[in-house]
Coordinates of N, CA, C and O and ligand atoms in Angstrom, one line a residue:
X466 N 109.5 82.7 116.9 CA 108.3 81.9 116.9 C 108.0 81.5 115.4 O 107.7 82.3 114.6
X467 N 108.2 80.2 115.2 CA 108.1 79.7 113.8 C 106.8 80.0 113.1 O 106.8 80.5 112.0
X468 N 105.7 79.7 113.8 CA 104.4 79.9 113.2 C 104.2 81.4 112.8 O 103.7 81.7 111.7
X469 N 104.6 82.3 113.7 CA 104.5 83.7 113.3 C 105.3 84.1 112.1 O 104.8 84.8 111.2
X470 N 106.5 83.6 112.0 CA 107.4 83.8 110.9 C 106.7 83.3 109.6 O 106.8 84.0 108.5
X471 N 106.1 82.1 109.7 CA 105.4 81.6 108.5 C 104.3 82.5 108.0 O 104.2 82.8 106.8
X472 N 103.5 83.0 109.0 CA 102.4 83.9 108.7 C 102.9 85.2 108.1 O 102.4 85.7 107.1
X473 N 104.0 85.7 108.6 CA 104.6 86.9 108.1 C 105.0 86.7 106.6 O 104.7 87.5 105.8
X474 N 105.7 85.6 106.4 CA 106.1 85.3 105.0 C 105.0 85.2 104.0 O 105.0 85.6 102.9
X475 N 103.9 84.5 104.5 CA 102.7 84.3 103.6 C 101.9 85.5 103.4 O 101.4 85.8 102.3
X476 N 101.7 86.3 104.5 CA 100.7 87.4 104.4 C 101.2 88.8 104.5 O 100.5 89.8 104.3
X477 N 102.5 88.9 105.0 CA 103.1 90.3 105.1 C 103.3 90.9 103.7 O 103.7 90.2 102.8
X478 N 103.2 92.2 103.7 CA 103.4 92.9 102.4 C 104.5 94.0 102.7 O 104.3 94.8 103.6
X479 N 105.5 94.0 101.9 CA 106.6 95.0 102.0 C 106.1 96.2 101.3 O 106.0 96.3 100.1
X480 N 105.9 97.3 102.1 CA 105.5 98.6 101.5 C 106.6 99.4 101.1 O 106.5 100.2 100.1
X481 N 107.7 99.3 101.8 CA 108.9 100.1 101.4 C 110.1 99.4 102.1 O 109.9 98.4 102.8
X482 N 111.3 100.0 102.0 CA 112.5 99.3 102.7 C 112.4 99.3 104.2 O 113.1 98.5 104.8
X483 N 111.5 100.1 104.8 CA 111.4 100.0 106.2 C 110.0 99.9 106.8 O 109.8 100.0 108.0
X484 N 109.0 99.6 105.9 CA 107.6 99.4 106.5 C 107.0 98.1 106.0 O 107.0 97.8 104.8
X485 N 106.5 97.3 106.9 CA 105.9 96.0 106.6 C 104.4 96.1 106.9 O 104.0 96.6 108.0
X486 N 103.5 95.7 106.0 CA 102.1 95.8 106.3 C 101.6 94.4 106.7 O 101.8 93.4 106.0
X487 N 100.9 94.4 107.8 CA 100.4 93.1 108.3 C 98.9 93.3 108.7 O 98.5 92.7 109.7
X488 N 98.2 94.0 107.8 CA 96.8 94.3 108.1 C 95.9 93.0 108.1 O 94.9 93.0 108.7
X489 N 96.3 92.0 107.4 CA 95.4 90.8 107.3 C 95.4 89.9 108.6 O 94.5 89.1 108.7
X490 N 96.4 90.1 109.5 CA 96.3 89.3 110.7 C 96.6 90.0 112.0 O 96.3 89.5 113.1
X491 N 97.1 91.3 111.9 CA 97.5 92.0 113.2 C 97.0 93.4 113.3 O 96.6 93.8 114.3
X492 N 97.1 94.2 112.2 CA 96.8 95.6 112.3 C 95.4 96.1 111.8 O 95.1 97.2 111.9
X493 N 94.6 95.2 111.3 CA 93.3 95.6 110.8 C 92.3 94.4 111.0 O 91.5 94.4 111.9
X494 N 92.5 93.4 110.2 CA 91.8 92.1 110.5 C 92.8 91.4 111.5 O 94.0 91.4 111.4
X495 N 92.2 90.7 112.5 CA 92.9 90.0 113.6 C 92.8 88.5 113.4 O 91.6 88.0 113.3
X496 N 93.8 87.8 113.5 CA 93.8 86.3 113.5 C 93.8 85.8 115.0 O 94.8 85.8 115.7
X497 N 92.6 85.5 115.5 CA 92.5 85.2 117.0 C 93.3 84.0 117.4 O 93.9 83.9 118.5
X498 N 93.4 83.0 116.5 CA 94.1 81.7 116.9 C 95.6 82.1 117.0 O 96.3 81.6 117.9
X499 N 96.1 82.9 116.0 CA 97.5 83.3 116.1 C 97.8 84.2 117.4 O 98.8 84.0 118.0
X500 N 96.8 85.0 117.7 CA 96.9 85.9 118.9 C 97.0 85.0 120.2 O 97.8 85.2 121.1
X501 N 96.2 83.9 120.1 CA 96.3 82.9 121.3 C 97.7 82.3 121.4 O 98.2 82.2 122.5
X502 N 98.2 81.9 120.3 CA 99.6 81.3 120.3 C 100.6 82.3 120.8 O 101.6 82.0 121.5
X503 N 100.5 83.6 120.3 CA 101.4 84.6 120.7 C 101.3 84.9 122.2 O 102.3 85.0 122.9
X504 N 100.0 84.9 122.7 CA 99.8 85.0 124.2 C 100.5 83.9 125.0 O 101.2 84.2 126.0
X505 N 100.4 82.7 124.5 CA 101.1 81.6 125.2 C 102.6 81.7 125.2 O 103.2 81.4 126.2
X506 N 103.1 82.1 124.0 CA 104.6 82.2 123.9 C 105.1 83.3 124.9 O 106.1 83.0 125.6
X507 N 104.5 84.4 124.9 CA 104.9 85.5 125.8 C 104.8 85.1 127.2 O 105.6 85.3 128.1
X508 N 103.6 84.5 127.5 CA 103.4 84.0 128.9 C 104.4 83.1 129.4 O 104.9 83.1 130.5
X509 N 104.8 82.2 128.4 CA 105.9 81.2 128.8 C 107.2 81.9 129.0 O 107.9 81.6 130.0
X510 N 107.5 82.9 128.2 CA 108.8 83.6 128.3 C 108.9 84.4 129.6 O 110.0 84.6 130.2
X511 N 107.7 84.9 130.0 CA 107.8 85.9 131.2 C 107.1 85.3 132.4 O 106.8 86.0 133.4
X512 N 106.9 83.9 132.5 CA 106.1 83.4 133.6 C 106.7 83.5 134.9 O 106.0 83.6 135.9
X513 N 108.0 83.6 135.0 CA 108.7 83.7 136.3 C 108.9 85.2 136.8 O 109.5 85.4 137.8
X514 N 108.3 86.1 136.0 CA 108.6 87.5 136.3 C 107.7 88.2 137.3 O 108.0 89.3 137.7
X515 N 106.7 87.5 137.8 CA 105.8 88.1 138.8 C 105.0 89.2 138.3 O 104.7 90.2 139.0
X516 N 104.6 89.2 137.0 CA 103.9 90.3 136.4 C 102.5 90.5 137.0 O 101.8 89.6 137.2
X517 N 102.2 91.8 137.3 CA 100.9 92.1 137.8 C 100.0 92.8 136.8 O 98.8 93.0 137.0
X518 N 100.7 93.4 135.7 CA 99.9 94.1 134.7 C 100.6 94.1 133.4 O 101.8 94.2 133.3
X519 N 99.8 94.1 132.3 CA 100.3 94.2 131.0 C 100.0 95.6 130.5 O 98.8 96.0 130.6
X520 N 100.9 96.3 129.9 CA 100.7 97.7 129.5 C 101.0 97.7 128.0 O 102.1 97.3 127.5
X521 N 100.0 98.3 127.2 CA 100.3 98.5 125.8 C 99.7 99.8 125.3 O 99.4 100.7 126.2
X522 N 99.7 100.0 124.0 CA 99.2 101.3 123.5 C 98.2 101.0 122.4 O 98.4 100.0 121.7
X523 N 97.1 101.8 122.3 CA 96.1 101.6 121.4 C 96.6 101.9 119.9 O 97.5 102.7 119.8
X524 N 96.1 101.2 118.9 CA 95.2 100.1 119.0 C 95.8 98.7 118.8 O 95.3 97.7 119.3
X525 N 96.8 98.7 118.0 CA 97.3 97.4 117.5 C 98.0 96.5 118.6 O 98.2 95.3 118.4
X526 N 98.4 97.2 119.7 CA 99.0 96.4 120.8 C 98.0 95.6 121.6 O 98.3 94.7 122.3
X527 N 96.7 96.0 121.5 CA 95.7 95.5 122.4 C 95.4 94.0 122.1 O 95.4 93.2 123.1
X528 N 95.2 93.5 120.9 CA 94.9 92.1 120.7 C 96.0 91.2 121.3 O 95.6 90.3 122.1
X529 N 97.3 91.3 121.0 CA 98.2 90.4 121.6 C 98.3 90.6 123.1 O 98.4 89.6 123.9
X530 N 98.2 91.9 123.6 CA 98.2 92.1 125.1 C 97.1 91.4 125.8 O 97.4 90.8 126.9
X531 N 95.9 91.4 125.3 CA 94.8 90.7 126.0 C 95.1 89.2 126.1 O 94.8 88.6 127.2
X532 N 95.6 88.6 125.1 CA 95.9 87.2 125.1 C 97.0 86.9 126.2 O 96.9 85.8 126.8
X533 N 97.9 87.7 126.4 CA 98.9 87.5 127.4 C 98.3 87.7 128.8 O 98.6 86.9 129.7
X534 N 97.5 88.8 128.9 CA 96.8 89.0 130.2 C 96.0 87.8 130.6 O 95.9 87.4 131.7
X535 N 95.3 87.2 129.6 CA 94.5 86.0 129.8 C 95.3 84.9 130.3 O 95.0 84.2 131.3
X536 N 96.4 84.6 129.6 CA 97.3 83.5 130.0 C 97.9 83.7 131.4 O 98.0 82.7 132.1
X537 N 98.3 85.0 131.7 CA 98.9 85.2 133.0 C 97.9 85.5 134.1 O 98.3 85.6 135.3
X538 N 96.7 85.7 133.7 CA 95.6 86.1 134.7 C 95.8 87.4 135.3 O 95.6 87.6 136.5
X539 N 96.2 88.4 134.5 CA 96.4 89.8 135.0 C 95.7 90.8 134.1 O 95.5 90.5 133.0
X540 N 95.4 92.0 134.6 CA 94.7 93.0 133.8 C 95.6 93.6 132.7 O 96.9 93.6 132.9
X541 N 95.0 94.1 131.7 CA 95.7 94.7 130.6 C 95.3 96.2 130.5 O 94.1 96.5 130.5
X542 N 96.2 97.1 130.5 CA 95.9 98.5 130.4 C 96.5 99.0 129.1 O 97.6 98.6 128.7
X543 N 95.7 99.8 128.4 CA 96.3 100.4 127.2 C 96.3 101.9 127.3 O 95.4 102.5 127.8
X544 N 97.5 102.5 126.9 CA 97.6 103.9 126.9 C 96.7 104.5 125.7 O 96.7 103.9 124.6
X545 N 96.0 105.6 126.0 CA 95.2 106.2 125.0 C 96.0 107.3 124.2 O 96.8 108.0 124.8
X546 N 95.7 107.4 122.9 CA 96.4 108.4 122.1 C 95.6 109.7 122.0 O 96.2 110.7 121.7
X547 N 94.3 109.6 122.3 CA 93.5 110.8 122.2 C 92.9 111.0 123.6 O 92.7 110.1 124.4
X548 N 92.7 112.3 123.8 CA 92.0 112.7 125.1 C 90.6 112.1 125.1 O 89.9 112.1 124.0
X549 N 90.1 111.7 126.2 CA 88.8 111.2 126.3 C 88.0 112.0 127.4 O 88.6 112.4 128.4
X550 N 86.7 112.1 127.2 CA 85.9 112.9 128.1 C 85.9 112.2 129.5 O 85.8 112.9 130.5
X551 N 86.1 110.9 129.5 CA 86.1 110.2 130.8 C 87.5 110.0 131.4 O 87.6 109.5 132.4
X552 N 88.5 110.5 130.6 CA 89.8 110.3 131.1 C 90.4 111.7 131.3 O 91.1 112.3 130.4
X553 N 90.2 112.4 132.4 CA 90.6 113.8 132.6 C 91.5 114.0 133.7 O 92.5 114.8 133.6
X554 N 91.2 113.3 134.8 CA 92.0 113.6 136.1 C 93.1 112.6 136.3 O 93.0 111.5 135.9
X555 N 94.1 113.0 137.0 CA 95.1 112.1 137.5 C 95.7 111.2 136.4 O 95.6 110.0 136.5
X556 N 96.2 111.9 135.4 CA 96.8 111.1 134.3 C 98.3 111.1 134.3 O 99.0 112.0 134.8
X557 N 98.8 109.9 133.9 CA 100.2 109.8 133.6 C 100.4 110.0 132.1 O 99.6 109.4 131.3
X558 N 101.3 110.9 131.6 CA 101.3 111.2 130.2 C 102.7 111.1 129.7 O 103.7 111.3 130.4
X559 N 102.9 110.9 128.4 CA 104.2 111.0 127.7 C 104.0 111.3 126.2 O 102.9 111.0 125.7
X560 N 105.0 111.9 125.6 CA 104.9 112.2 124.2 C 105.5 111.1 123.4 O 106.5 110.5 123.7
X561 N 104.8 110.7 122.3 CA 105.2 109.6 121.4 C 105.1 110.1 120.0 O 104.1 110.5 119.5
X562 N 106.3 110.0 119.3 CA 106.2 110.3 117.9 C 106.0 109.0 117.1 O 106.7 108.0 117.2
X563 N 104.9 109.0 116.3 CA 104.6 107.7 115.6 C 105.4 107.6 114.3 O 105.5 108.5 113.5
X564 N 106.0 106.4 114.2 CA 106.9 106.1 113.0 C 106.0 106.0 111.8 O 106.4 106.5 110.7
X565 N 104.8 105.4 111.9 CA 104.0 105.2 110.6 C 103.2 106.4 110.3 O 103.0 106.7 109.1
X566 N 102.7 107.1 111.3 CA 101.8 108.3 111.0 C 102.5 109.6 111.0 O 102.0 110.6 110.6
X567 N 103.8 109.6 111.4 CA 104.6 110.8 111.4 C 104.0 112.0 112.1 O 103.9 113.1 111.7
X568 N 103.4 111.6 113.3 CA 102.8 112.7 114.1 C 103.1 112.4 115.6 O 103.4 111.2 115.9
X569 N 103.1 113.4 116.4 CA 103.4 113.2 117.8 C 102.1 113.3 118.6 O 101.3 114.2 118.4
X570 N 101.9 112.2 119.4 CA 100.7 112.2 120.2 C 101.1 112.2 121.7 O 102.2 111.7 122.1
X571 N 100.2 112.8 122.5 CA 100.4 112.7 123.9 C 99.6 111.5 124.4 O 98.4 111.4 124.2
X572 N 100.3 110.4 124.9 CA 99.6 109.2 125.3 C 99.3 109.4 126.8 O 100.1 110.0 127.6
X573 N 98.2 108.7 127.3 CA 97.9 108.9 128.7 C 97.3 107.6 129.3 O 96.6 106.8 128.6
X574 N 97.6 107.4 130.5 CA 97.0 106.3 131.3 C 96.6 106.9 132.7 O 97.3 107.7 133.3
X575 N 95.4 106.4 133.1 CA 94.9 106.9 134.4 C 95.8 106.3 135.6 O 96.1 105.1 135.5
X576 N 96.1 107.2 136.5 CA 96.8 106.7 137.7 C 96.1 105.6 138.5 O 96.8 104.9 139.2
X577 N 94.8 105.5 138.2 CA 94.0 104.5 138.9 C 94.5 103.1 138.5 O 94.3 102.1 139.3
X578 N 95.1 102.9 137.3 CA 95.3 101.6 136.8 C 96.8 101.2 136.8 O 97.2 100.1 136.3
X579 N 97.6 102.1 137.4 CA 99.1 101.7 137.4 C 99.6 102.4 138.7 O 99.5 103.6 138.8
X580 N 100.3 101.6 139.5 CA 100.8 102.2 140.7 C 102.2 101.5 141.1 O 102.6 100.6 140.4
X581 N 102.7 102.0 142.2 CA 104.1 101.6 142.6 C 104.2 100.1 142.9 O 105.3 99.6 142.9
X582 N 103.1 99.4 143.1 CA 103.2 98.0 143.4 C 103.2 97.1 142.2 O 103.5 95.9 142.2
X583 N 103.0 97.8 141.0 CA 102.8 97.0 139.8 C 104.2 96.6 139.2 O 105.1 97.3 139.2
X584 N 104.2 95.3 138.7 CA 105.3 94.8 138.0 C 104.8 94.6 136.5 O 103.9 93.9 136.3
X585 N 105.4 95.4 135.6 CA 104.7 95.6 134.3 C 105.4 95.0 133.2 O 106.7 95.2 133.0
X586 N 104.7 94.3 132.3 CA 105.2 93.9 131.0 C 104.6 94.8 129.9 O 103.4 94.9 129.8
X587 N 105.5 95.4 129.2 CA 105.1 96.3 128.0 C 105.0 95.4 126.8 O 105.9 94.6 126.5
X588 N 103.9 95.6 126.1 CA 103.7 94.8 124.8 C 103.4 95.8 123.7 O 102.6 96.7 123.9
X589 N 103.9 95.5 122.5 CA 103.5 96.2 121.3 C 103.6 95.3 120.1 O 104.2 94.3 120.1
X590 N 102.9 95.8 119.0 CA 102.9 95.0 117.8 C 104.2 95.0 117.1 O 104.8 94.0 116.7
X591 N 104.8 96.3 116.9 CA 106.0 96.5 116.2 C 107.0 97.2 117.1 O 106.6 98.0 117.9
X592 N 108.3 97.0 116.8 CA 109.3 97.8 117.4 C 110.2 98.3 116.3 O 110.8 97.5 115.5
X593 N 110.3 99.6 116.2 CA 111.1 100.3 115.1 C 112.2 101.1 115.7 O 113.2 100.6 116.1
X594 N 111.9 102.4 116.0 CA 112.9 103.2 116.7 C 112.7 103.3 118.2 O 113.5 103.9 118.9
X595 N 111.6 102.6 118.7 CA 111.5 102.5 120.1 C 110.7 103.6 120.8 O 110.6 103.7 122.0
X596 N 110.1 104.5 120.0 CA 109.4 105.7 120.6 C 108.2 105.2 121.4 O 108.0 105.7 122.5
X597 N 107.4 104.3 120.9 CA 106.2 103.9 121.6 C 106.6 103.2 122.9 O 106.0 103.5 124.0
X598 N 107.6 102.3 122.9 CA 108.0 101.6 124.1 C 108.6 102.6 125.1 O 108.3 102.6 126.3
X599 N 109.3 103.6 124.6 CA 109.9 104.6 125.5 C 108.8 105.4 126.2 O 108.9 105.8 127.4
X600 N 107.8 105.8 125.4 CA 106.6 106.5 126.0 C 106.0 105.7 127.1 O 105.7 106.2 128.2
X601 N 105.8 104.4 126.9 CA 105.2 103.5 127.9 C 106.1 103.4 129.1 O 105.7 103.4 130.3
X602 N 107.5 103.3 128.9 CA 108.4 103.3 130.0 C 108.4 104.5 130.8 O 108.5 104.5 132.1
X603 N 108.2 105.7 130.2 CA 108.1 106.9 130.9 C 106.8 106.9 131.8 O 106.9 107.4 133.0
X604 N 105.7 106.4 131.3 CA 104.5 106.3 132.1 C 104.7 105.4 133.3 O 104.3 105.7 134.4
X605 N 105.4 104.3 133.1 CA 105.7 103.3 134.2 C 106.6 104.0 135.3 O 106.3 103.9 136.5
X606 N 107.5 104.8 134.8 CA 108.4 105.6 135.7 C 107.6 106.6 136.5 O 107.7 106.7 137.8
X607 N 106.7 107.3 135.9 CA 105.8 108.3 136.6 C 105.0 107.6 137.6 O 104.7 108.1 138.7
X608 N 104.5 106.4 137.3 CA 103.7 105.6 138.3 C 104.5 105.0 139.4 O 103.9 104.4 140.3
X609 N 105.8 105.1 139.3 CA 106.8 104.4 140.2 C 106.6 102.9 140.2 O 106.9 102.2 141.2
X610 N 106.1 102.4 139.1 CA 105.9 100.9 139.0 C 107.3 100.4 138.5 O 108.2 101.1 138.2
X611 N 107.3 99.0 138.4 CA 108.6 98.4 137.9 C 108.4 97.8 136.5 O 107.4 97.1 136.3
X612 N 109.3 98.1 135.6 CA 109.3 97.4 134.3 C 110.0 96.1 134.4 O 111.2 96.1 134.8
X613 N 109.3 95.0 134.0 CA 110.0 93.8 134.0 C 110.6 93.4 132.6 O 111.6 92.6 132.5
X614 N 110.0 93.9 131.6 CA 110.5 93.6 130.2 C 109.5 94.1 129.2 O 108.5 94.7 129.5
X615 N 109.9 93.9 127.9 CA 109.2 94.4 126.8 C 108.9 93.2 125.8 O 109.9 92.5 125.5
X616 N 107.7 92.9 125.5 CA 107.4 91.9 124.5 C 106.9 92.5 123.2 O 106.0 93.3 123.2
X617 N 107.5 92.1 122.1 CA 107.2 92.7 120.8 C 106.8 91.5 119.8 O 107.5 90.5 119.8
X618 N 105.8 91.8 119.1 CA 105.4 90.7 118.1 C 106.4 90.7 117.0 O 107.0 89.7 116.6
X619 N 106.6 91.9 116.3 CA 107.6 92.0 115.2 C 108.5 93.1 115.4 O 108.1 94.3 115.5
X620 N 109.8 92.8 115.6 CA 110.9 93.8 115.7 C 111.5 94.0 114.4 O 111.8 93.0 113.7
X621 N 111.8 95.2 114.0 CA 112.6 95.5 112.8 C 114.0 95.7 113.3 O 114.4 96.8 113.8
X622 N 114.8 94.7 113.2 CA 116.2 94.7 113.7 C 117.1 95.7 113.0 O 118.1 96.0 113.6
X623 N 116.7 96.1 111.8 CA 117.6 97.1 111.1 C 117.3 98.5 111.6 O 117.9 99.5 111.1
X624 N 116.3 98.7 112.5 CA 116.1 100.0 113.1 C 116.6 99.9 114.5 O 116.7 98.9 115.1
X625 N 116.9 101.1 115.1 CA 117.7 101.1 116.3 C 117.0 100.8 117.6 O 117.7 100.4 118.6
X626 N 115.7 100.8 117.7 CA 115.0 100.7 118.9 C 115.3 99.6 119.8 O 115.7 99.7 121.0
X627 N 115.3 98.3 119.3 CA 115.5 97.1 120.1 C 116.9 97.1 120.7 O 117.1 96.8 121.9
X628 N 117.9 97.3 119.8 CA 119.3 97.2 120.3 C 119.6 98.3 121.4 O 120.3 98.0 122.3
X629 N 119.0 99.5 121.2 CA 119.3 100.6 122.2 C 118.7 100.2 123.5 O 119.3 100.4 124.6
X630 N 117.5 99.6 123.5 CA 116.8 99.2 124.7 C 117.6 98.1 125.4 O 117.9 98.2 126.6
X631 N 118.1 97.1 124.6 CA 118.9 96.0 125.2 C 120.2 96.6 125.8 O 120.6 96.1 126.9
X632 N 120.8 97.5 125.1 CA 122.1 98.1 125.6 C 121.8 98.8 127.0 O 122.7 98.8 127.8
X633 N 120.6 99.3 127.2 CA 120.3 99.9 128.4 C 119.9 98.9 129.5 O 119.5 99.3 130.6
X634 N 119.9 97.7 129.2 CA 119.6 96.6 130.2 C 118.2 96.2 130.2 O 117.8 95.5 131.1
X635 N 117.4 96.7 129.3 CA 115.9 96.3 129.2 C 115.8 95.0 128.6 O 116.4 94.7 127.6
X636 N 115.0 94.1 129.2 CA 114.8 92.8 128.6 C 113.8 92.9 127.5 O 112.6 93.2 127.7
X637 N 114.2 92.7 126.3 CA 113.3 92.8 125.1 C 113.2 91.4 124.5 O 114.2 90.8 124.1
X638 N 111.9 90.9 124.4 CA 111.7 89.6 123.8 C 110.8 89.9 122.6 O 109.7 90.3 122.7
X639 N 111.4 89.6 121.4 CA 110.6 89.7 120.2 C 110.4 88.4 119.5 O 111.3 87.5 119.5
X640 N 109.2 88.2 119.1 CA 108.8 86.8 118.6 C 109.3 86.6 117.1 O 109.5 85.5 116.7
X641 N 109.5 87.7 116.4 CA 110.1 87.6 115.1 C 111.0 88.9 114.9 O 110.5 90.0 115.1
X642 N 112.2 88.7 114.5 CA 113.1 89.9 114.2 C 113.4 89.9 112.8 O 114.0 89.0 112.2
X643 N 113.0 91.0 112.1 CA 113.2 91.2 110.7 C 114.6 91.8 110.5 O 114.8 92.9 111.1
X644 N 115.4 91.2 109.7 CA 116.8 91.8 109.4 C 116.7 92.8 108.3 O 117.5 93.8 108.3
X645 N 115.9 92.5 107.3 CA 115.9 93.4 106.1 C 114.5 93.2 105.4 O 113.9 92.2 105.4
X646 N 114.1 94.4 104.8 CA 113.0 94.4 103.9 C 113.4 94.8 102.5 O 112.6 95.2 101.7
X647 N 114.7 94.8 102.3 CA 115.2 95.3 101.0 C 114.8 94.4 99.8 O 114.6 93.2 100.0
X648 N 114.7 95.0 98.7 CA 114.4 94.3 97.4 C 113.1 93.5 97.6 O 112.9 92.4 97.0
X649 N 112.2 94.1 98.3 CA 110.8 93.6 98.4 C 110.8 92.2 99.1 O 109.9 91.4 98.9
X650 N 111.9 91.9 99.8 CA 112.0 90.6 100.4 C 112.1 90.6 102.0 O 112.9 91.5 102.5
X651 N 111.4 89.7 102.6 CA 111.5 89.7 104.1 C 112.6 88.7 104.5 O 112.5 87.5 104.2
X652 N 113.6 89.2 105.3 CA 114.6 88.3 105.8 C 114.6 88.4 107.3 O 114.6 89.5 107.8
X653 N 114.6 87.2 108.0 CA 114.6 87.2 109.4 C 116.0 87.1 110.0 O 116.9 86.6 109.4
X654 N 116.2 87.7 111.2 CA 117.5 87.5 111.9 C 117.6 86.1 112.4 O 116.6 85.6 112.9
X655 N 118.8 85.5 112.2 CA 119.0 84.2 112.8 C 119.0 84.2 114.3 O 119.6 85.1 114.9
X656 N 118.4 83.2 115.0 CA 118.4 83.2 116.4 C 119.3 82.2 117.0 O 119.6 81.2 116.3
Ligands
5GP1901 P1 108.6 102.9 117.2 O1 107.8 103.7 118.2 O2 109.3 101.7 117.8 O3 109.4 103.7 116.3 O4 107.5 102.3 116.2 C1 106.6 101.3 116.7 C2 105.2 101.7 116.4 O5 105.0 102.1 115.0 C3 104.3 100.5 116.6 O6 103.3 100.8 117.6 C4 103.6 100.3 115.2 O7 102.2 100.6 115.4 C5 104.2 101.2 114.3 N1 105.1 100.6 113.3 C6 106.5 100.8 113.2 N2 107.0 100.2 112.1 C7 105.9 99.5 111.5 C8 105.8 98.7 110.4 O8 106.8 98.4 109.6 N3 104.6 98.2 110.1 C9 103.5 98.5 110.8 N4 102.4 97.9 110.4 N5 103.6 99.3 111.9 C10 104.8 99.8 112.3

């Protein structure tokens, strides 16, 4: 997605050889117009998939996920990383090791919002080693729902997550794939 790549080039900050900071439009301050375009792009790519629900993980997956839900006219569910007083019974859970925070969280979704009739699109802001996506796939499996694909705003192609998922036959659509962050420079994979 050209617009997204332009914004990444203009506003992304290379923190190290494997971490990109995008706080000014995706991870802290949100650019609603860009989120709208992202929602349209994903909705276009997955419009034939019969999606009934969009599933993401708090917090940075939520803004793009909502825009896709809006475009497709389906609800958006986000997995919680912390236990909540109101989220106690009938939970689907999975363990996720966070690439950026270096900690393991148990993520959870209420059984009320995901069931065997659902056709689910998984959305996240970044794809690195694929832990977050795998956690969400585990939750979909427990719900006996169907995974139709994974939509990622920024994939880091030099980390293994995306290619491993594709090798397993999972449809992964990434709007920008970064080939390298070396030498403080952002290079995209040619499509
Ligand atoms: P994975 O689970 O695929 O290893 O990592 C994906 C998760 O880690 C995403 O949900 C995202 O929040 C975070 N993440 C991974 N790499 C980066 C990065 O380079 N920059 C930012 N801002 N977040 C990242």
